[in-house]
Short mmCIF file of C-alpha atoms (C1' of nucleotides) in Angstrom, two decimals:
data_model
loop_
_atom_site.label_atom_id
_atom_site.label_comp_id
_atom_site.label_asym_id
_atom_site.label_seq_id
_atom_site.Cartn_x
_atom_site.Cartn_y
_atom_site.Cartn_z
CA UNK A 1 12.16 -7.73 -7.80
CA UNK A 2 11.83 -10.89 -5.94
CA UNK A 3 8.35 -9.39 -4.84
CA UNK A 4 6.04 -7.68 -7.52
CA UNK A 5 7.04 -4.93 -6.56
CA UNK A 6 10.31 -2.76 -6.55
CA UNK A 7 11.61 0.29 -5.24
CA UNK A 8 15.01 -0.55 -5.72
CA UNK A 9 16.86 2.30 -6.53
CA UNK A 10 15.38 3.66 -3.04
CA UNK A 11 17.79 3.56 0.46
CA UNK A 12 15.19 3.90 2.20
CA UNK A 13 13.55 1.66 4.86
CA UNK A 14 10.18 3.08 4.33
CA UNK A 15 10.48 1.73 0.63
CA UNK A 16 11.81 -1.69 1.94
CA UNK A 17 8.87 -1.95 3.88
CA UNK A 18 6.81 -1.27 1.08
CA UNK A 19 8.04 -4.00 -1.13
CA UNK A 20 7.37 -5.86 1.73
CA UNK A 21 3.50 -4.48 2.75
CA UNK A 22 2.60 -2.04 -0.20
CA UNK A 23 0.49 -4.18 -2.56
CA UNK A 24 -2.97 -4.16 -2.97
CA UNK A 25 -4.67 -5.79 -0.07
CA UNK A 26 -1.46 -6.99 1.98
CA UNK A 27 -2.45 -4.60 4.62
CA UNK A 28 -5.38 -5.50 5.06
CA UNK A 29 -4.76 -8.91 5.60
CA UNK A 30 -2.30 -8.01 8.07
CA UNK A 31 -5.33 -5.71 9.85
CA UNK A 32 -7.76 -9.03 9.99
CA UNK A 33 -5.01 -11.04 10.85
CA UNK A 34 -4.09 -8.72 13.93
CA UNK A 35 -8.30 -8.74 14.96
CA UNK A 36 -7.91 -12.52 15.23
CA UNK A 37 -8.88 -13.67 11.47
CA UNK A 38 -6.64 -16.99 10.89
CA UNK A 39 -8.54 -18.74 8.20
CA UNK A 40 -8.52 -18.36 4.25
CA UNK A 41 -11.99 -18.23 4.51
CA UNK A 42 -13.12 -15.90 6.75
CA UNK A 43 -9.99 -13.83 4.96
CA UNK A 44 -12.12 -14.53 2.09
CA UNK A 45 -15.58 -13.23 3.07
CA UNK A 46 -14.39 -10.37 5.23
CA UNK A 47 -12.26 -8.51 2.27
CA UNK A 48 -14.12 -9.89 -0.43
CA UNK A 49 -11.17 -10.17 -2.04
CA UNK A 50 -10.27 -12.39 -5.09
CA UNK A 51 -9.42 -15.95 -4.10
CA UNK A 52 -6.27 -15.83 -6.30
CA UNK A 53 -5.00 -12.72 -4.71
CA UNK A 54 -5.66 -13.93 -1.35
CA UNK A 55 -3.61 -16.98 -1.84
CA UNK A 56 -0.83 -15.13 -3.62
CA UNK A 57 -1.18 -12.41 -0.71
CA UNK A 58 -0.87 -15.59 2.28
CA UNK A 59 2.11 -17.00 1.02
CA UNK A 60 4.23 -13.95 0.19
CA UNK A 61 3.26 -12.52 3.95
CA UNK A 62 4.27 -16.21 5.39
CA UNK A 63 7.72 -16.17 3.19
CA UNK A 64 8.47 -12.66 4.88
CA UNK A 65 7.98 -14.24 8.13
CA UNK A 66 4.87 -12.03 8.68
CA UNK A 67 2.25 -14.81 9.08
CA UNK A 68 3.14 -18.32 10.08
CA UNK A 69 0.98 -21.39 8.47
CA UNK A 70 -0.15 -24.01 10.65
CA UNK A 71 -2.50 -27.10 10.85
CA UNK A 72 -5.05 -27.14 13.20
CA UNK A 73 -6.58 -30.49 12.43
CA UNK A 74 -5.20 -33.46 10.51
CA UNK A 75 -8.27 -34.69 9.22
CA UNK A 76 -9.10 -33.32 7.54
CA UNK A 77 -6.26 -31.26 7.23
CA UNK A 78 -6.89 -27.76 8.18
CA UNK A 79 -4.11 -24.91 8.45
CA UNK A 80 -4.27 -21.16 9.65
CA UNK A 81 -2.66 -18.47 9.00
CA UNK A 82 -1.29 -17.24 12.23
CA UNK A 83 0.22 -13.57 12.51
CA UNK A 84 3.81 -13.56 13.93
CA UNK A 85 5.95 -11.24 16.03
CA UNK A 86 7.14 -9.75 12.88
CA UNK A 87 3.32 -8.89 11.79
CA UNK A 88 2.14 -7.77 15.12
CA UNK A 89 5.13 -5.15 15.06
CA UNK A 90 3.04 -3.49 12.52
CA UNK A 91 0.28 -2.59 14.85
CA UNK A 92 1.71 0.75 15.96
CA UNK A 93 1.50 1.39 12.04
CA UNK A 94 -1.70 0.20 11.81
CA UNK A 95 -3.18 2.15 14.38
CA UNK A 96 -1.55 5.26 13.27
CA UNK A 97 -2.80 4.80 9.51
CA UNK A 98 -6.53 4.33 10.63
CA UNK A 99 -6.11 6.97 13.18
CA UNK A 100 -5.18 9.51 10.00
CA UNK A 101 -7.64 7.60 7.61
CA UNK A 102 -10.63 8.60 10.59
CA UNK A 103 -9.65 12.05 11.22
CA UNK A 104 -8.91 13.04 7.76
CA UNK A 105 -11.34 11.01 5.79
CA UNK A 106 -13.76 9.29 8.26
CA UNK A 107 -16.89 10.72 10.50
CA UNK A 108 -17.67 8.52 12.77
CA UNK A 109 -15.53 5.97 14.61
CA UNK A 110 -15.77 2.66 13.80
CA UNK A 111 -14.00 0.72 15.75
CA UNK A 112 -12.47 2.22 19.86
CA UNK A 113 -9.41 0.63 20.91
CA UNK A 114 -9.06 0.50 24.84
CA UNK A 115 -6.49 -0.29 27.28
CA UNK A 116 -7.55 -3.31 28.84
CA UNK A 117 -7.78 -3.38 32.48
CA UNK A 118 -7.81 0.16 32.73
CA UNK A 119 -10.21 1.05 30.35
CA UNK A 120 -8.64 4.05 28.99
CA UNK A 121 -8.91 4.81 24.92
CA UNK A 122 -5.54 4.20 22.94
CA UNK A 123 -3.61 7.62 21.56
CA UNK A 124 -2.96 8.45 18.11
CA UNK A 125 0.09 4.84 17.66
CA UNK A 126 -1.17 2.57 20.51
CA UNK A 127 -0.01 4.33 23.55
CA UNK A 128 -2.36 4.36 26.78
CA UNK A 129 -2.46 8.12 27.70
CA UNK A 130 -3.29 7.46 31.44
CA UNK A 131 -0.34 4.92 32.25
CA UNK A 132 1.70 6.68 29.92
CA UNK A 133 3.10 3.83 28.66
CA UNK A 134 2.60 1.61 24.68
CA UNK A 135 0.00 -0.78 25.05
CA UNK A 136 1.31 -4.09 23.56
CA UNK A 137 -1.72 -5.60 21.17
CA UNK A 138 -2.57 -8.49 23.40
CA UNK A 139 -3.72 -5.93 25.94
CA UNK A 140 -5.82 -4.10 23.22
CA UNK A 141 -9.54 -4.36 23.69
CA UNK A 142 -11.40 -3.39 20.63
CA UNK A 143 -15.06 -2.78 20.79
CA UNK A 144 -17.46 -1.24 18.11
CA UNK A 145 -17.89 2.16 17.27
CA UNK A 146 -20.93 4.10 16.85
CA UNK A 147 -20.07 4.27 13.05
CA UNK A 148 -20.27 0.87 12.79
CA UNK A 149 -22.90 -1.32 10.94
CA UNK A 150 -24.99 -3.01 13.55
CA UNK A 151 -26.11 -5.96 11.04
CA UNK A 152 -23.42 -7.05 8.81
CA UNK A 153 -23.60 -9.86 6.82
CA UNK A 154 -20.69 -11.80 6.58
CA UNK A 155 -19.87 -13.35 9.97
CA UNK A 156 -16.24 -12.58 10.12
CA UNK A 157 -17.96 -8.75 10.47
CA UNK A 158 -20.41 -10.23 13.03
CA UNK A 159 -17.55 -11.77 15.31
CA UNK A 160 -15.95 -8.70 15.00
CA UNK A 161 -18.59 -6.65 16.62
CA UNK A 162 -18.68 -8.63 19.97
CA UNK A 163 -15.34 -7.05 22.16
CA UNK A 164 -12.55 -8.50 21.97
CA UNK A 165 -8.59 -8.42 22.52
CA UNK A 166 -6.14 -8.08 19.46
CA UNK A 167 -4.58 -11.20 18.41
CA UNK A 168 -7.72 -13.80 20.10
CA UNK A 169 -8.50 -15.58 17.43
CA UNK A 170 -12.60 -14.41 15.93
CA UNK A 171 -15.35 -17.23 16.88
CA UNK A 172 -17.54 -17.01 13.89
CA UNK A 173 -19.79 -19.30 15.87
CA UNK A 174 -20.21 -21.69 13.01
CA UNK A 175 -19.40 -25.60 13.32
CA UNK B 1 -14.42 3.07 -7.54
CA UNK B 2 -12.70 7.13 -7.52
CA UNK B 3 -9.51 6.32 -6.95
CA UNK B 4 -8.53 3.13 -8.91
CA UNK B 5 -8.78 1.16 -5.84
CA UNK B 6 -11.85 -0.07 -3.52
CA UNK B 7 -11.96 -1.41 -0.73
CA UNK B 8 -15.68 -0.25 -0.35
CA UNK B 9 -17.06 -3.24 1.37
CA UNK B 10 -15.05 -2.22 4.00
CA UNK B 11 -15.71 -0.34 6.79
CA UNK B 12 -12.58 0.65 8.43
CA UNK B 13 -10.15 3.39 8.81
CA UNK B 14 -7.66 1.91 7.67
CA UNK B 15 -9.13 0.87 4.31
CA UNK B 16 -10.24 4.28 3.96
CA UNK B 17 -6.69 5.93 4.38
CA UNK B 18 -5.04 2.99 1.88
CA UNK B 19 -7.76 4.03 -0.70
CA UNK B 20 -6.19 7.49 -0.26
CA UNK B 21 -2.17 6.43 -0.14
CA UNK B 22 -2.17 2.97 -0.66
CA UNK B 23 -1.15 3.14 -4.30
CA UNK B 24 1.77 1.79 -5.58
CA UNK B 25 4.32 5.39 -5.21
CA UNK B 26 1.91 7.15 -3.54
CA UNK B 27 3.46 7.45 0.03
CA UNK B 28 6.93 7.26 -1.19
CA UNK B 29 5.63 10.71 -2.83
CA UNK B 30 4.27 11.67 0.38
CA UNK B 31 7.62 10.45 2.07
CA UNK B 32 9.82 12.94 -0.41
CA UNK B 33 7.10 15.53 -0.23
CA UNK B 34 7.85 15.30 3.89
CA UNK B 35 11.61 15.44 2.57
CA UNK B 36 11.63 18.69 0.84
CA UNK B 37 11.16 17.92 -2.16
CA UNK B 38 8.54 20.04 -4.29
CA UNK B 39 9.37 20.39 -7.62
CA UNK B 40 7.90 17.46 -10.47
CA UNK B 41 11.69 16.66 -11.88
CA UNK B 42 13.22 16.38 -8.17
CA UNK B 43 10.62 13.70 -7.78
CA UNK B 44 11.47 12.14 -11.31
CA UNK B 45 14.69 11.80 -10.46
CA UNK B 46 14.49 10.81 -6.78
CA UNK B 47 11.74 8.01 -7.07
CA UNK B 48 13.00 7.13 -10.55
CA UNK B 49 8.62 6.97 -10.96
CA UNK B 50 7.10 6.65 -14.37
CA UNK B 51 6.64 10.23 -15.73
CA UNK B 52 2.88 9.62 -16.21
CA UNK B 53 2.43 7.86 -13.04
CA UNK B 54 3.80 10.56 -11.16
CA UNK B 55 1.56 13.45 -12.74
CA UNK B 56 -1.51 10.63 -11.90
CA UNK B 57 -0.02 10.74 -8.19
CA UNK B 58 0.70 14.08 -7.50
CA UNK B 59 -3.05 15.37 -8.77
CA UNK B 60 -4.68 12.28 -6.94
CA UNK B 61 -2.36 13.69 -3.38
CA UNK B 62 -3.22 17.55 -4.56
CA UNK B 63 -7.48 16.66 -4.92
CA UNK B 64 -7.31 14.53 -1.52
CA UNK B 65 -5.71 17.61 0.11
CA UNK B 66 -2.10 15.89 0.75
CA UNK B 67 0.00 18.24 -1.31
CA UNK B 68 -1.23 21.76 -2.66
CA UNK B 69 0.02 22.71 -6.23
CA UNK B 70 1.03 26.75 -5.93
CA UNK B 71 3.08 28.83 -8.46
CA UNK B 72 6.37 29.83 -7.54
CA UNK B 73 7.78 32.14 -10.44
CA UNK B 74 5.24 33.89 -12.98
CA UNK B 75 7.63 33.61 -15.88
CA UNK B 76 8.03 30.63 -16.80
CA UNK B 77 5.26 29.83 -15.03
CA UNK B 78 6.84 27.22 -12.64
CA UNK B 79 4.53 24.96 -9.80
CA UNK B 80 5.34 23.22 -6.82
CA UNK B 81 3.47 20.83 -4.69
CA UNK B 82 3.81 21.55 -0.99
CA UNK B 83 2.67 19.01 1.53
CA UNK B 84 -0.14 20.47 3.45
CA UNK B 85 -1.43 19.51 7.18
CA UNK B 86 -3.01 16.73 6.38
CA UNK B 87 -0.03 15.48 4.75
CA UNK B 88 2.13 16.30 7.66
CA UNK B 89 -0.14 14.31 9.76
CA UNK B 90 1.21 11.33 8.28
CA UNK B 91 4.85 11.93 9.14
CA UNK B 92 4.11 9.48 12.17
CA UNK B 93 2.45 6.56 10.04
CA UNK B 94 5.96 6.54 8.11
CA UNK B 95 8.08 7.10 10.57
CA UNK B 96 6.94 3.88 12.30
CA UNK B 97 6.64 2.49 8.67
CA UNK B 98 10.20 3.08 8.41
CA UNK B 99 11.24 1.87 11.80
CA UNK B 100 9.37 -1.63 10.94
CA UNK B 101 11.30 -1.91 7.82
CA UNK B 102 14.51 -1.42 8.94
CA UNK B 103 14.02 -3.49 12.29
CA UNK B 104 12.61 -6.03 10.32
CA UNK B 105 14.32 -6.21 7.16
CA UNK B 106 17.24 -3.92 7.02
CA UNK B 107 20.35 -3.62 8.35
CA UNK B 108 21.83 -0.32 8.84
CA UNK B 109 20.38 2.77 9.71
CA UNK B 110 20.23 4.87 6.24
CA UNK B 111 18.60 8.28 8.10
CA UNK B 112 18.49 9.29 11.87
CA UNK B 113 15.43 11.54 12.70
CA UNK B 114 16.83 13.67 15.72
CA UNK B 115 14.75 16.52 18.10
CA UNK B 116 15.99 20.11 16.71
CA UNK B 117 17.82 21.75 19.68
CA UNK B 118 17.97 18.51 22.69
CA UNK B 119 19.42 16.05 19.62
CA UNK B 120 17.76 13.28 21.12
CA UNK B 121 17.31 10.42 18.60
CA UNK B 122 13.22 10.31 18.06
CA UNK B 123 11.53 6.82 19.27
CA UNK B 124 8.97 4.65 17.16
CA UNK B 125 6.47 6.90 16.19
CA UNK B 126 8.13 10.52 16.51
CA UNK B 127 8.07 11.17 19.98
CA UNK B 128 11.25 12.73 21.45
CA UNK B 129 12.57 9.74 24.71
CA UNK B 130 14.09 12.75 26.44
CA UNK B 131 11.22 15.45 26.27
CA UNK B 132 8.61 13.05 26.50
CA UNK B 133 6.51 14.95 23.86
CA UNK B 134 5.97 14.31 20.15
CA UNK B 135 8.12 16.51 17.68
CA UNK B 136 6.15 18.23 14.94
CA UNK B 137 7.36 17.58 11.87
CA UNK B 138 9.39 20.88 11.50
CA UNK B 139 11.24 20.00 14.56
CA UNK B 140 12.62 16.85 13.43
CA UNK B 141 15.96 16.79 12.23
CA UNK B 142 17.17 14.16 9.62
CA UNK B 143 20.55 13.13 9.32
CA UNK B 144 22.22 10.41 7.36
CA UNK B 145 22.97 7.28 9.03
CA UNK B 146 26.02 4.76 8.32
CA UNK B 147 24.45 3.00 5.88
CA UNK B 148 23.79 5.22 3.24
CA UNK B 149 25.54 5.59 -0.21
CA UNK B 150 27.88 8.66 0.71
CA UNK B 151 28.09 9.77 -3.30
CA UNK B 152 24.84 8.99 -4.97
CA UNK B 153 24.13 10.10 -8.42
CA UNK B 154 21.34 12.26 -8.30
CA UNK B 155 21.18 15.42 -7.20
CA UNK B 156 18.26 15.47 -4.90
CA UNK B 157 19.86 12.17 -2.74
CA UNK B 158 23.07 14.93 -2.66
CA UNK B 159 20.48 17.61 -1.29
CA UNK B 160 19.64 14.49 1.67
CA UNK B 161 22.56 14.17 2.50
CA UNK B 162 22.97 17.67 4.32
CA UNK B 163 21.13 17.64 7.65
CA UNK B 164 18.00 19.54 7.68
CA UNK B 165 14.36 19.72 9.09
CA UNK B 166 11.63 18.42 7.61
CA UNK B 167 9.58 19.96 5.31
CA UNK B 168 12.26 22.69 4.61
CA UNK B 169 12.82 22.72 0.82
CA UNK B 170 15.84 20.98 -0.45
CA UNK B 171 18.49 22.83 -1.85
CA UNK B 172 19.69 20.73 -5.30
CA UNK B 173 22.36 23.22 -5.97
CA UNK B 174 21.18 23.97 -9.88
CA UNK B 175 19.89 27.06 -10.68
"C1'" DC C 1 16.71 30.93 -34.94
"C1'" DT C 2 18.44 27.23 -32.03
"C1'" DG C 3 18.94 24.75 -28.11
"C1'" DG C 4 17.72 23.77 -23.43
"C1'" DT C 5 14.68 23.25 -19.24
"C1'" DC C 6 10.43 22.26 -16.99
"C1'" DG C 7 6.27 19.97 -16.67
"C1'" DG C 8 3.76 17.47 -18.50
"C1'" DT C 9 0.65 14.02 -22.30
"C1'" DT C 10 0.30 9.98 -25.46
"C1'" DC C 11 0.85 5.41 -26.67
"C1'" DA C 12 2.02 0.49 -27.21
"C1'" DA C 13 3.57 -3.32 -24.45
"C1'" DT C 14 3.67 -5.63 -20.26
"C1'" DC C 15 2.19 -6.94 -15.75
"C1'" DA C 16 -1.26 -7.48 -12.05
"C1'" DA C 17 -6.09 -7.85 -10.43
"C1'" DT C 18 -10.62 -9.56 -11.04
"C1'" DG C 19 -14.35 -12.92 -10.97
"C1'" DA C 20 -16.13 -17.04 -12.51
"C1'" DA C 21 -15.34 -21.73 -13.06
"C1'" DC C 22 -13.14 -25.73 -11.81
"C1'" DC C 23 -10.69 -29.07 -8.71
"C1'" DA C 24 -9.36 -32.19 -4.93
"C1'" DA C 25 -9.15 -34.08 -0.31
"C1'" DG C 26 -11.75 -35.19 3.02
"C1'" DG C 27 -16.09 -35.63 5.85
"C1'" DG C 28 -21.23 -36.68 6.93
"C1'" DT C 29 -25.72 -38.61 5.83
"C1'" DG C 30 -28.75 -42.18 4.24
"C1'" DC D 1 -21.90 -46.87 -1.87
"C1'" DA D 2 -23.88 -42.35 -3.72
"C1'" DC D 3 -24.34 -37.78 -2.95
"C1'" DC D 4 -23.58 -33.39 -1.33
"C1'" DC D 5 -20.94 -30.17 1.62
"C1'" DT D 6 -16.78 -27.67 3.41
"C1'" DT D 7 -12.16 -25.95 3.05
"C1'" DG D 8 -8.53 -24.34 0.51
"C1'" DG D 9 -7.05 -23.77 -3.16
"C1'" DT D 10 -5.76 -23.35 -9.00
"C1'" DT D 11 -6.84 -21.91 -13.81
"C1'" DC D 12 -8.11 -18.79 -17.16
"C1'" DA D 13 -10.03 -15.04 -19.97
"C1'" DT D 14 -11.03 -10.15 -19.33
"C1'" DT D 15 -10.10 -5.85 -17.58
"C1'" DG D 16 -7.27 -2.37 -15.55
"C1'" DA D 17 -2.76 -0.35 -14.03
"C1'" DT D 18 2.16 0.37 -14.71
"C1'" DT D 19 6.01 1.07 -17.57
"C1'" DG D 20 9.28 3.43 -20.61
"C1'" DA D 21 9.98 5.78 -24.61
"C1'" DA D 22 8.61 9.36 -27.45
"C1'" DC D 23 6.50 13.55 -28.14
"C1'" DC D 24 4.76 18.35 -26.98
"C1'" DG D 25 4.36 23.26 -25.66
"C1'" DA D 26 5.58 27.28 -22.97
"C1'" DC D 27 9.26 29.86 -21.98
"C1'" DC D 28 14.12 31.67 -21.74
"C1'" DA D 29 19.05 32.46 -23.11
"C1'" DG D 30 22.37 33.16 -26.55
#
DNA sequence: CTGGTCGGTTCAATCAATGAACCAAGGGTG
DNA sequence: CACCCTTGGTTCATTGATTGAACCGACCAG
């Protein structure tokens, strides 16, 4: 149970991804990580999620090759938390868990997910219905839903509202 | 805080769906509901899930609408949780749950999900290549792959071993 | 009456999450 | 230099969830 978490007696690939992406919060990081979020802080203040839990949740996701560490700055030293090829393979599972979350369990839409270039809205796992063909998350454009809070405080929540492709790292516009 | 998790600062889809099946068990209950299975001890003895955990799951996936508890025989009085629509709505979210997890981290393919009648292998999210169209969930056919344990002990991994649809019950052979 | 099955509930022990406090390496300002 | 600030953590006591074993109750079969 190298992981917290074991479904071992399972042959199952859904339950090896699951030891993998099934704890509390992992997910999510993986979401903000995918809308551009690279630092522990803005992690921080956008889940509001315990600082001890965040760092356990950062390394475990970098050990499976999900998010890659990096400096940014040597001085002082500064390093993000970059999502790899490995993470961004979970968009398609991503999009299709929101898409159930909104249409069972949501009203409005928060957040539209667009082809860009052409414009057109994203199908139910990432696909553009009017080339017909899976749009790969750099080509994403996400822009705000109606649902959305205009005002938001944090301003990991504020970068997000501005639109903006998957994977471009968020410009909190501080220092 | 319902459901023994929050994520209420956030305003997302996908929070909202992992408040619903983002418990530890929960979609591997939805993934064996999607299976066949129905009955509380094929679930016992498939997920090898704490007895009390499971009763927790299976009322938290009947009151969210998931799975729907009906009687089956009067006498004993004998119920069975069926996974409803909005259940089967999910079969794409772990289908492409699955895919990541074996791409990623496994190594042989432990079930093949085929189109009923063309036999075309399904792609990443449960579309069939060769029809172009998605397969409902009743369509799909699973198979075992290479890499699965040919004899396992327990009798509902026997039952998964037989091709069959999804969502049709499984067949444990007792009684 | 006895034993067995099915579908649970109860309970003590363990494990994980939470939130507040603390820490340390660097700046930047005066 | 003194002081405070930012970033990215760690530590720790409290609370909450998970676990596994034991128990329970309705029913049936012999």
């Amino acid at each position: 149970m190298a992981l917290g978490k074991d479904y071992a007696t399972q042959e199952c690939s859904i339950a090896r991804a699951l030891e993998v992406v099934g704890e509390r919060w992992t997910l999510l990081v993986v979401r903000d990580a995918l809308y551009g979020v690279r630092r522990y802080n803005d992690f921080l203040v956008h889940l509001g999620i315990p600082r001890a839990v965040l760092a356990a949740r950062l390394q475990a996701l970098t050990a499976e090759g999900i998010l890659e560490k990096r400096r940014y700055q040597q001085s002082p030293p500064r390093d993000e938390y970059v999502v790899t090829e490995r993470g961004i393979a979970l968009w398609p599972t991503l999009r299709s868990l929101g898409r159930w979350g909104r249409e069972h369990f949501g009203e409005e839409q928060l957040r539209i997910f667009r082809h860009t270039g052409c414009g057109t809205e994203l199908g139910a796992y990432g696909e553009c219905p009017a080339c017909g063909t899976f749009v790969p998350a750099p080509d994403v454009l996400m822009v705000p839903g109606p649902g959305l809070d205009p005002d938001p405080a944090d301003p990991v929540s504020r970068a997000l509202l501005r639109p903006k492709r998957l994977l471009e790292p968020i410009d909190t516009g501080q220092v």
